[in-house]
């Protein structure tokens, strides 16, 4: 059985990776599909091409995962390409209501089934939007996203990360200096 893991992936997080890893063990093949809407291009931090590049790098180690994109209704994509099942990740109960509504909708308009996969609890607080927010202040996001996403976020906010690094070095030099004086 094949499956599609759809989303915005702006960018892919460790929670997404966890769900994908579990899905890849259950299904024969999983397509990670960036759903995009040409009328809403300004809403994202990364362009569609950038998100696809990050996804390709982050999923390269899977033998049964491919990356794709589609600019339309998810059910049309599923039907046109005979893609099987939709996979959606659940982090917490708060995700459930929204996801339930979409799953019912997709079954109503496209007769497509959705399978939910629970992300590990350690990712319950991680979302692309939160990661984008804290990365814009130069926070350490290395645990929350795969390396490809972290590198892309650090590139976009290179000046903020450089400033943080300089502050860290300055603090370390001051601490070392104070310790040296005391010795
Ligand atoms: O990562 P996200 O933003 O939670 O993903 C939501 C997504 C892209 C899967 C959903 O918005 C979607 O399927 N969009 C395509 C348009 C569509 O089919 N809409 C009807 C269901 S909301």
Coordinates of N, CA, C and O and ligand atoms in Angstrom, one line a residue:
X1 N 0.8 -1.2 0.0 CA 0.0 0.0 0.0 C 0.9 1.3 0.0 O 1.9 1.3 0.7
X2 N 0.5 2.2 -0.9 CA 1.3 3.5 -0.9 C 0.6 4.6 -0.1 O -0.6 4.5 0.1
X3 N 1.3 5.6 0.2 CA 0.7 6.7 1.0 C 1.4 8.0 0.7 O 2.5 8.0 0.1
X4 N 0.6 9.1 1.0 CA 1.1 10.4 0.8 C 1.1 11.2 2.1 O 0.2 11.1 2.9
X5 N 2.2 11.8 2.4 CA 2.4 12.6 3.6 C 2.3 14.1 3.1 O 3.4 14.6 2.6
X6 N 1.2 14.7 3.1 CA 1.1 16.1 2.6 C 1.3 17.2 3.6 O 1.1 16.9 4.8
X7 N 1.7 18.3 3.2 CA 1.9 19.4 4.2 C 2.5 20.6 3.5 O 2.8 20.6 2.3
X8 N 2.8 21.6 4.4 CA 3.4 22.9 3.9 C 4.9 22.7 4.0 O 5.7 23.3 3.2
X9 N 5.4 22.0 5.0 CA 6.8 21.7 5.2 C 7.7 23.0 5.1 O 8.6 23.1 4.3
X10 N 7.4 24.0 5.9 CA 8.0 25.3 5.8 C 8.8 25.6 7.1 O 8.5 26.6 7.8
X11 N 9.9 24.9 7.5 CA 10.4 23.7 6.8 C 10.0 22.4 7.5 O 9.3 22.5 8.5
X12 N 10.5 21.3 7.0 CA 10.2 20.0 7.7 C 10.9 20.0 9.1 O 12.0 20.5 9.2
X13 N 10.1 19.5 10.1 CA 10.7 19.5 11.5 C 11.0 18.0 11.9 O 10.7 17.1 11.2
X14 N 11.6 17.9 13.1 CA 11.9 16.6 13.6 C 10.6 15.8 13.9 O 10.6 14.6 13.8
X15 N 9.5 16.5 14.2 CA 8.2 15.9 14.4 C 7.7 15.2 13.1 O 7.3 14.1 13.0
X16 N 7.8 16.0 12.0 CA 7.5 15.5 10.6 C 8.4 14.2 10.3 O 7.9 13.2 9.8
X17 N 9.7 14.4 10.7 CA 10.6 13.3 10.4 C 10.2 12.0 11.1 O 10.3 10.9 10.6
X18 N 9.8 12.2 12.4 CA 9.4 11.1 13.2 C 8.1 10.4 12.6 O 8.1 9.1 12.5
X19 N 7.2 11.2 12.2 CA 6.0 10.6 11.6 C 6.3 9.9 10.3 O 5.9 8.7 10.0
X20 N 7.2 10.5 9.5 CA 7.6 9.9 8.2 C 8.3 8.6 8.4 O 8.1 7.6 7.7
X21 N 9.2 8.6 9.4 CA 10.0 7.3 9.7 C 9.0 6.2 10.1 O 9.2 5.1 9.6
X22 N 8.0 6.5 10.9 CA 7.0 5.5 11.3 C 6.2 5.1 10.0 O 6.0 3.9 9.8
X23 N 5.8 6.0 9.2 CA 5.0 5.7 8.0 C 5.8 4.9 7.0 O 5.2 3.9 6.4
X24 N 7.1 5.2 6.9 CA 7.9 4.4 5.9 C 8.1 3.0 6.3 O 8.4 2.1 5.5
X25 N 7.9 2.7 7.6 CA 8.0 1.3 8.1 C 6.7 0.5 7.8 O 6.6 -0.7 7.8
X26 N 5.6 1.3 7.7 CA 4.2 0.7 7.6 C 3.9 0.5 6.1 O 3.3 -0.5 5.7
X27 N 4.1 1.5 5.3 CA 3.7 1.5 3.9 C 4.9 1.2 3.0 O 6.0 1.3 3.3
X28 N 4.5 0.6 1.8 CA 5.5 0.2 0.8 C 6.3 1.4 0.3 O 7.5 1.4 0.2
X29 N 5.5 2.5 0.0 CA 6.1 3.7 -0.5 C 5.4 4.9 0.1 O 4.2 4.9 0.2
X30 N 6.2 6.0 0.5 CA 5.5 7.2 1.0 C 6.0 8.4 0.1 O 7.2 8.5 -0.1
X31 N 5.1 9.2 -0.4 CA 5.5 10.4 -1.1 C 5.2 11.6 -0.2 O 4.1 11.7 0.3
X32 N 6.3 12.3 0.1 CA 6.1 13.6 0.9 C 5.8 14.7 -0.1 O 6.6 15.0 -1.0
X33 N 4.6 15.2 0.0 CA 4.1 16.2 -1.0 C 3.9 17.5 -0.4 O 3.1 17.7 0.5
X34 N 4.6 18.5 -1.0 CA 4.4 19.9 -0.6 C 3.2 20.4 -1.3 O 3.2 20.5 -2.5
X35 N 2.1 20.7 -0.5 CA 0.9 21.3 -1.1 C 1.1 22.8 -1.2 O 1.4 23.4 -0.2
X36 N 1.0 23.4 -2.4 CA 1.2 24.8 -2.5 C 0.0 25.5 -3.2 O -0.6 24.8 -4.0
X37 N -0.1 26.7 -2.9 CA -1.2 27.5 -3.6 C -0.6 28.8 -4.1 O -0.1 29.6 -3.4
X38 N -0.6 28.9 -5.5 CA 0.1 30.0 -6.1 C -0.5 31.3 -5.6 O 0.2 32.4 -5.6
X39 N -1.7 31.4 -5.1 CA -2.3 32.6 -4.7 C -1.9 33.0 -3.3 O -2.1 34.1 -2.8
X40 N -1.2 32.0 -2.6 CA -0.8 32.3 -1.2 C 0.8 32.2 -1.1 O 1.3 31.8 0.0
X41 N 1.5 32.6 -2.1 CA 2.9 32.4 -2.1 C 3.6 33.2 -1.0 O 4.6 32.8 -0.5
X42 N 3.1 34.4 -0.7 CA 3.8 35.3 0.3 C 3.8 34.7 1.7 O 4.5 35.3 2.6
X43 N 3.0 33.7 2.0 CA 2.8 33.3 3.4 C 4.0 32.5 3.9 O 4.0 32.2 5.1
X44 N 4.8 32.0 3.0 CA 5.9 31.1 3.5 C 7.3 31.7 3.6 O 7.6 32.7 2.9
X45 N 8.1 31.2 4.5 CA 9.5 31.6 4.7 C 10.3 31.1 3.5 O 11.1 31.9 2.9
X46 N 10.1 29.8 3.2 CA 10.9 29.2 2.1 C 10.1 29.1 0.8 O 8.9 28.8 0.9
X47 N 10.7 29.3 -0.3 CA 10.0 29.1 -1.6 C 9.7 27.6 -1.7 O 10.3 26.8 -1.0
X48 N 8.8 27.3 -2.7 CA 8.5 25.9 -3.0 C 9.8 25.1 -3.3 O 10.0 24.0 -2.8
X49 N 10.6 25.7 -4.2 CA 11.9 25.0 -4.6 C 12.8 24.8 -3.4 O 13.4 23.7 -3.2
X50 N 12.9 25.8 -2.5 CA 13.7 25.6 -1.3 C 13.2 24.5 -0.4 O 13.9 23.7 0.1
X51 N 11.9 24.5 -0.2 CA 11.2 23.4 0.6 C 11.5 22.0 0.0 O 11.7 21.1 0.8
X52 N 11.4 22.0 -1.3 CA 11.6 20.7 -1.9 C 13.1 20.2 -1.8 O 13.4 19.1 -1.5
X53 N 14.0 21.2 -1.9 CA 15.4 20.9 -1.8 C 15.7 20.4 -0.4 O 16.4 19.4 -0.2
X54 N 15.1 21.1 0.6 CA 15.3 20.6 2.0 C 14.8 19.2 2.2 O 15.4 18.4 2.8
X55 N 13.6 19.0 1.7 CA 12.9 17.7 1.8 C 13.8 16.6 1.2 O 13.9 15.5 1.7
X56 N 14.3 16.9 0.0 CA 15.1 15.9 -0.7 C 16.3 15.5 0.1 O 16.6 14.3 0.3
X57 N 16.9 16.5 0.7 CA 18.1 16.2 1.5 C 17.8 15.5 2.8 O 18.4 14.5 3.2
X58 N 16.7 15.9 3.4 CA 16.3 15.3 4.7 C 15.8 13.9 4.6 O 15.8 13.1 5.5
X59 N 15.3 13.5 3.4 CA 14.7 12.2 3.2 C 15.6 11.2 2.3 O 15.2 10.1 2.0
X60 N 16.8 11.7 2.0 CA 17.6 10.9 1.1 C 18.0 9.5 1.6 O 18.2 8.6 0.8
X61 N 18.0 9.4 2.9 CA 18.4 8.1 3.5 C 17.3 7.0 3.5 O 17.6 5.9 3.7
X62 N 16.1 7.4 3.1 CA 15.0 6.4 3.1 C 15.0 5.7 1.7 O 15.2 6.4 0.7
X63 N 14.8 4.4 1.7 CA 14.8 3.7 0.4 C 13.4 3.8 -0.2 O 13.3 3.5 -1.4
X64 N 12.4 4.1 0.5 CA 11.0 4.1 -0.1 C 10.2 5.4 0.1 O 9.0 5.4 0.3
X65 N 11.0 6.5 0.1 CA 10.3 7.8 0.2 C 10.7 8.7 -0.9 O 11.9 8.7 -1.3
X66 N 9.7 9.3 -1.6 CA 10.1 10.3 -2.6 C 9.4 11.6 -2.3 O 8.5 11.7 -1.4
X67 N 9.8 12.7 -3.0 CA 9.3 14.0 -2.7 C 8.6 14.6 -3.9 O 9.0 14.3 -5.1
X68 N 7.5 15.3 -3.7 CA 6.7 15.8 -4.8 C 6.0 17.1 -4.4 O 6.1 17.5 -3.2
X69 N 5.4 17.8 -5.3 CA 4.6 19.0 -5.0 C 3.3 19.0 -5.8 O 3.3 18.4 -6.9
X70 N 2.3 19.7 -5.3 CA 1.1 19.8 -6.0 C 0.4 21.1 -5.6 O 0.3 21.5 -4.4
X71 N -0.2 21.8 -6.6 CA -0.9 23.1 -6.3 C -2.3 23.0 -6.6 O -2.9 23.6 -7.5
X72 N -3.0 22.2 -5.8 CA -4.5 22.0 -6.0 C -5.0 21.3 -4.8 O -4.4 21.3 -3.7
X73 N -6.2 20.7 -5.0 CA -6.9 20.0 -3.9 C -6.1 18.7 -3.7 O -5.8 18.0 -4.6
X74 N -6.0 18.3 -2.4 CA -5.3 17.1 -2.1 C -6.0 15.9 -2.7 O -5.3 15.0 -3.2
X75 N -7.3 15.9 -2.6 CA -8.1 14.7 -3.1 C -7.9 14.5 -4.7 O -7.8 13.4 -5.1
X76 N -7.7 15.7 -5.4 CA -7.5 15.5 -6.8 C -6.1 14.9 -7.1 O -5.9 14.1 -8.0
X77 N -5.1 15.3 -6.3 CA -3.8 14.7 -6.4 C -3.8 13.2 -6.1 O -3.2 12.4 -6.8
X78 N -4.5 12.9 -5.0 CA -4.6 11.5 -4.6 C -5.2 10.6 -5.7 O -4.8 9.5 -6.0
X79 N -6.3 11.2 -6.3 CA -7.0 10.4 -7.3 C -6.2 10.3 -8.6 O -6.1 9.3 -9.2
X80 N -5.7 11.5 -9.1 CA -5.0 11.6 -10.4 C -3.8 10.6 -10.3 O -3.5 10.0 -11.3
X81 N -3.1 10.5 -9.2 CA -1.9 9.8 -9.2 C -2.1 8.4 -8.5 O -1.1 7.7 -8.2
X82 N -3.3 8.1 -8.1 CA -3.6 6.8 -7.5 C -2.6 6.6 -6.3 O -1.9 5.6 -6.3
X83 N -2.6 7.5 -5.4 CA -1.6 7.5 -4.4 C -2.0 6.8 -3.1 O -1.2 6.7 -2.2
X84 N -3.2 6.3 -3.0 CA -3.5 5.4 -1.8 C -4.1 6.2 -0.6 O -5.1 6.8 -0.7
X85 N -3.3 6.2 0.4 CA -3.8 6.7 1.7 C -3.1 8.1 2.1 O -1.9 8.3 1.8
X86 N -3.8 8.9 2.7 CA -3.2 10.2 3.3 C -2.7 9.9 4.7 O -3.4 9.3 5.5
X87 N -1.5 10.4 4.9 CA -1.0 10.3 6.3 C -0.9 11.7 6.9 O -0.4 12.6 6.3
X88 N -1.4 11.8 8.1 CA -1.2 13.0 8.9 C -0.7 12.7 10.2 O -1.1 11.7 10.8
X89 N 0.1 13.6 10.7 CA 0.7 13.4 12.1 C -0.1 14.1 13.1 O -0.7 15.1 12.9
X90 N -0.2 13.4 14.3 CA -0.8 14.1 15.4 C 0.2 14.3 16.5 O 0.9 13.3 16.9
X91 N 0.3 15.5 17.0 CA 1.2 15.7 18.1 C 0.5 15.7 19.5 O 1.1 15.2 20.5
X92 N -0.7 16.2 19.5 CA -1.4 16.4 20.8 C -2.9 16.4 20.4 O -3.3 16.5 19.3
X93 N -3.7 16.3 21.5 CA -5.2 16.2 21.3 C -5.6 17.5 20.6 O -6.6 17.4 19.8
X94 N -4.9 18.6 20.8 CA -5.3 19.9 20.1 C -5.3 19.8 18.6 O -6.0 20.5 17.9
X95 N -4.4 18.9 18.1 CA -4.4 18.7 16.6 C -5.6 18.0 16.1 O -6.0 18.1 14.9
X96 N -6.2 17.2 17.0 CA -7.2 16.2 16.5 C -8.4 16.8 15.9 O -8.8 16.3 14.8
X97 N -9.0 17.8 16.5 CA -10.2 18.4 16.0 C -10.1 18.9 14.5 O -10.9 18.5 13.7
X98 N -9.1 19.6 14.3 CA -8.8 20.2 12.9 C -8.5 19.0 12.0 O -9.1 19.0 10.8
X99 N -7.7 18.1 12.4 CA -7.4 17.0 11.5 C -8.6 16.1 11.2 O -8.7 15.6 10.1
X100 N -9.4 15.9 12.2 CA -10.6 15.1 12.0 C -11.5 15.7 10.9 O -12.0 15.0 10.0
X101 N -11.7 17.0 11.0 CA -12.5 17.8 10.1 C -12.0 17.6 8.7 O -12.7 17.3 7.7
X102 N -10.7 17.8 8.5 CA -10.1 17.6 7.1 C -10.2 16.2 6.6 O -10.5 16.0 5.5
X103 N -10.0 15.3 7.5 CA -10.1 13.8 7.1 C -11.5 13.5 6.6 O -11.7 12.9 5.6
X104 N -12.5 14.0 7.4 CA -13.9 13.7 7.0 C -14.2 14.4 5.6 O -14.8 13.8 4.7
X105 N -13.7 15.6 5.5 CA -13.9 16.4 4.3 C -13.3 15.7 3.1 O -13.9 15.5 2.0
X106 N -12.0 15.2 3.2 CA -11.4 14.5 2.1 C -12.0 13.2 1.8 O -12.0 12.8 0.6
X107 N -12.6 12.6 2.7 CA -13.4 11.4 2.4 C -14.7 11.7 1.7 O -15.1 11.0 0.8
X108 N -15.3 12.8 2.2 CA -16.6 13.2 1.6 C -16.4 13.6 0.1 O -17.2 13.2 -0.7
X109 N -15.4 14.5 -0.1 CA -15.3 15.0 -1.5 C -14.4 14.1 -2.4 O -14.5 14.2 -3.6
X110 N -13.6 13.2 -1.8 CA -12.7 12.4 -2.7 C -12.6 10.9 -2.4 O -11.8 10.2 -3.0
X111 N -13.4 10.5 -1.4 CA -13.4 9.1 -1.0 C -11.9 8.6 -0.7 O -11.5 7.5 -1.1
X112 N -11.2 9.5 -0.1 CA -9.8 9.1 0.3 C -9.7 9.0 1.8 O -10.2 9.8 2.6
X113 N -9.0 7.9 2.2 CA -8.9 7.6 3.6 C -7.7 8.3 4.2 O -6.7 8.5 3.5
X114 N -7.7 8.7 5.5 CA -6.6 9.3 6.2 C -6.2 8.4 7.3 O -7.0 7.9 8.1
X115 N -4.9 8.2 7.5 CA -4.4 7.4 8.6 C -3.6 8.4 9.5 O -2.7 9.1 8.9
X116 N -3.8 8.4 10.7 CA -3.1 9.3 11.7 C -2.0 8.5 12.3 O -2.1 7.4 12.8
X117 N -0.8 9.2 12.4 CA 0.3 8.6 13.1 C 0.7 9.6 14.2 O 0.9 10.8 13.9
X118 N 0.9 9.0 15.4 CA 1.2 9.9 16.5 C 2.7 10.1 16.6 O 3.5 9.2 16.6
X119 N 3.1 11.4 16.6 CA 4.5 11.7 16.7 C 4.9 11.4 18.2 O 4.1 11.5 19.1
X120 N 6.2 11.1 18.4 CA 6.7 10.9 19.7 C 6.4 12.1 20.6 O 6.5 13.3 20.1
X121 N 6.2 11.9 21.9 CA 5.8 13.0 22.8 C 6.9 14.1 22.8 O 6.6 15.3 23.0
X122 N 8.1 13.7 22.6 CA 9.2 14.7 22.7 C 9.1 15.8 21.6 O 9.6 16.9 21.7
X123 N 8.2 15.5 20.6 CA 8.0 16.5 19.5 C 6.7 17.3 19.7 O 6.3 18.0 18.8
X124 N 6.0 17.0 20.8 CA 4.6 17.6 20.9 C 4.6 19.1 20.8 O 3.5 19.6 20.5
X125 N 5.6 19.8 21.1 CA 5.6 21.2 21.1 C 6.3 21.8 19.9 O 6.4 23.0 19.8
X126 N 6.8 21.0 19.0 CA 7.5 21.4 17.8 C 6.6 21.6 16.6 O 5.9 20.7 16.2
X127 N 6.6 22.8 16.1 CA 5.9 23.1 14.8 C 6.8 23.9 13.9 O 7.7 24.6 14.4
X128 N 6.5 23.9 12.6 CA 7.3 24.7 11.7 C 7.2 26.2 12.1 O 8.2 26.9 12.0
X129 N 6.0 26.6 12.4 CA 5.9 28.1 12.7 C 6.7 28.5 14.0 O 7.3 29.5 14.0
X130 N 6.7 27.6 15.0 CA 7.5 28.0 16.2 C 9.0 28.0 15.9 O 9.7 28.8 16.4
X131 N 9.4 27.0 15.1 CA 10.8 26.9 14.8 C 11.2 28.1 13.9 O 12.3 28.7 14.2
X132 N 10.4 28.5 13.0 CA 10.7 29.7 12.2 C 10.8 30.9 13.1 O 11.7 31.7 13.0
X133 N 9.9 31.0 14.1 CA 9.9 32.2 15.0 C 11.2 32.2 15.8 O 11.9 33.2 15.9
X134 N 11.6 31.1 16.5 CA 12.7 31.2 17.4 C 14.0 31.2 16.5 O 15.0 31.9 17.0
X135 N 14.0 30.7 15.3 CA 15.2 30.8 14.5 C 15.5 32.2 14.1 O 16.6 32.7 13.9
X136 N 14.4 33.0 14.0 CA 14.6 34.4 13.6 C 15.3 35.2 14.7 O 15.7 36.3 14.4
X137 N 15.3 34.7 15.9 CA 16.1 35.3 17.0 C 17.4 34.6 17.2 O 18.1 34.9 18.2
X138 N 17.8 33.7 16.4 CA 19.1 33.0 16.5 C 19.1 31.9 17.5 O 20.2 31.6 18.0
X139 N 18.0 31.4 18.0 CA 18.0 30.3 19.0 C 18.5 29.0 18.4 O 18.5 28.8 17.2
X140 N 18.9 28.1 19.3 CA 19.4 26.8 18.8 C 18.2 25.9 18.4 O 17.4 25.5 19.2
X141 N 18.1 25.6 17.1 CA 17.0 24.8 16.6 C 17.5 23.4 16.2 O 16.7 22.7 15.6
X142 N 18.7 23.1 16.5 CA 19.3 21.9 15.9 C 18.6 20.6 16.3 O 18.6 19.6 15.5
X143 N 18.0 20.5 17.5 CA 17.3 19.3 17.9 C 15.9 19.2 17.2 O 15.3 18.1 17.1
X144 N 15.3 20.4 16.9 CA 13.9 20.4 16.5 C 13.7 20.2 15.0 O 12.5 20.0 14.6
X145 N 14.7 20.3 14.2 CA 14.6 20.1 12.8 C 15.7 19.2 12.3 O 16.8 19.2 12.9
X146 N 15.5 18.6 11.1 CA 16.7 17.8 10.5 C 17.7 18.8 10.1 O 17.4 20.0 9.9
X147 N 19.0 18.3 9.8 CA 20.1 19.2 9.5 C 19.8 20.1 8.3 O 20.2 21.3 8.3
X148 N 19.1 19.5 7.3 CA 18.9 20.3 6.1 C 18.0 21.6 6.4 O 18.3 22.7 5.9
X149 N 17.0 21.4 7.3 CA 16.2 22.6 7.7 C 17.0 23.5 8.5 O 16.9 24.8 8.3
X150 N 17.8 23.0 9.5 CA 18.6 23.9 10.3 C 19.6 24.7 9.5 O 19.7 25.9 9.7
X151 N 20.2 24.1 8.6 CA 21.2 24.8 7.7 C 20.5 25.9 6.9 O 21.0 27.0 6.8
X152 N 19.3 25.6 6.4 CA 18.6 26.6 5.6 C 18.1 27.7 6.5 O 18.2 28.9 6.1
X153 N 17.7 27.4 7.7 CA 17.2 28.5 8.6 C 18.4 29.4 9.0 O 18.3 30.6 9.1
X154 N 19.6 28.7 9.3 CA 20.8 29.5 9.7 C 21.2 30.4 8.5 O 21.8 31.5 8.7
X155 N 21.1 29.9 7.3 CA 21.5 30.7 6.1 C 20.6 31.9 6.0 O 21.1 33.0 5.8
X156 N 19.3 31.7 6.2 CA 18.3 32.9 6.1 C 18.6 33.9 7.1 O 18.5 35.1 6.9
X157 N 18.9 33.4 8.4 CA 19.1 34.3 9.5 C 20.6 34.4 9.8 O 20.9 34.5 11.0
X158 N 21.5 34.4 8.8 CA 22.9 34.3 9.1 C 23.4 35.5 10.0 O 24.2 35.2 10.9
X159 N 22.9 36.7 9.8 CA 23.4 37.8 10.5 C 23.0 37.7 12.0 O 23.8 37.9 12.9
X160 N 21.8 37.2 12.3 CA 21.3 37.0 13.7 C 22.2 35.9 14.4 O 22.6 36.1 15.5
X161 N 22.4 34.8 13.7 CA 23.2 33.7 14.2 C 24.6 34.1 14.5 O 25.3 33.8 15.5
X162 N 25.2 35.0 13.6 CA 26.6 35.4 13.7 C 26.7 36.3 14.9 O 27.6 36.2 15.7
X163 N 25.7 37.2 15.1 CA 25.6 38.1 16.3 C 25.6 37.3 17.6 O 26.3 37.5 18.5
X164 N 24.8 36.2 17.6 CA 24.7 35.3 18.8 C 26.0 34.7 19.1 O 26.4 34.6 20.3
X165 N 26.6 34.2 18.0 CA 27.9 33.5 18.2 C 29.0 34.4 18.8 O 29.7 34.1 19.7
X166 N 29.0 35.7 18.3 CA 29.9 36.7 18.7 C 29.7 36.9 20.2 O 30.6 37.1 21.0
X167 N 28.4 37.0 20.6 CA 28.1 37.3 22.0 C 28.6 36.2 22.9 O 29.1 36.4 24.0
X168 N 28.4 34.9 22.4 CA 28.8 33.7 23.2 C 30.3 33.8 23.4 O 30.8 33.5 24.5
X169 N 31.0 34.1 22.3 CA 32.5 34.1 22.4 C 32.9 35.2 23.4 O 33.8 35.0 24.3
X170 N 32.3 36.3 23.3 CA 32.6 37.5 24.2 C 32.4 37.1 25.7 O 33.2 37.3 26.5
X171 N 31.2 36.4 25.9 CA 30.9 36.0 27.3 C 32.0 35.0 27.8 O 32.4 35.1 28.9
X172 N 32.3 34.1 26.9 CA 33.3 33.0 27.3 C 34.7 33.7 27.6 O 35.3 33.3 28.6
X173 N 35.0 34.7 26.8 CA 36.3 35.3 27.0 C 36.3 36.1 28.4 O 37.3 36.0 29.1
X174 N 35.1 36.7 28.7 CA 35.0 37.4 29.9 C 35.1 36.5 31.1 O 35.8 36.7 32.1
X175 N 34.4 35.3 31.0 CA 34.4 34.3 32.1 C 35.8 33.8 32.3 O 36.3 33.7 33.4
X176 N 36.5 33.5 31.2 CA 37.9 33.0 31.2 C 38.8 34.0 31.9 O 39.6 33.7 32.7
X177 N 38.6 35.3 31.5 CA 39.4 36.3 32.1 C 39.2 36.5 33.6 O 40.1 36.6 34.3
X178 N 37.9 36.4 34.0 CA 37.6 36.5 35.4 C 38.2 35.4 36.2 O 38.7 35.5 37.3
X179 N 38.1 34.2 35.6 CA 38.6 33.0 36.3 C 40.1 33.1 36.4 O 40.7 32.8 37.5
X180 N 40.8 33.7 35.4 CA 42.2 33.8 35.3 C 42.7 34.8 36.4 O 43.7 34.6 37.1
X181 N 41.9 35.9 36.6 CA 42.2 36.9 37.6 C 42.2 36.3 39.0 O 43.0 36.6 39.9
X182 N 41.1 35.4 39.2 CA 41.0 34.8 40.6 C 42.0 33.8 40.9 O 42.4 33.6 42.1
X183 N 42.6 33.1 39.9 CA 43.6 32.1 40.1 C 44.9 32.6 40.7 O 45.2 33.7 40.5
Ligands
LIG1 O1 1.4 21.4 7.0 P1 0.0 21.8 7.0 O2 0.0 23.3 6.7 O3 -0.7 21.5 8.2 O4 -0.7 21.1 5.7 C1 -2.1 21.3 5.4 C2 -2.4 20.8 4.0 C3 -1.4 21.4 3.0 C4 -2.2 19.3 4.0 C5 -3.8 21.1 3.6 O5 -4.0 22.5 3.8 C6 -4.2 20.7 2.2 O6 -4.4 19.6 2.0 N1 -4.2 21.7 1.3 C7 -4.4 21.5 -0.1 C8 -5.8 22.0 -0.5 C9 -6.9 21.1 0.0 O7 -7.0 20.0 -0.4 N2 -7.7 21.6 0.9 C10 -8.8 20.8 1.5 C11 -8.4 20.2 2.8 S1 -8.1 21.5 4.0

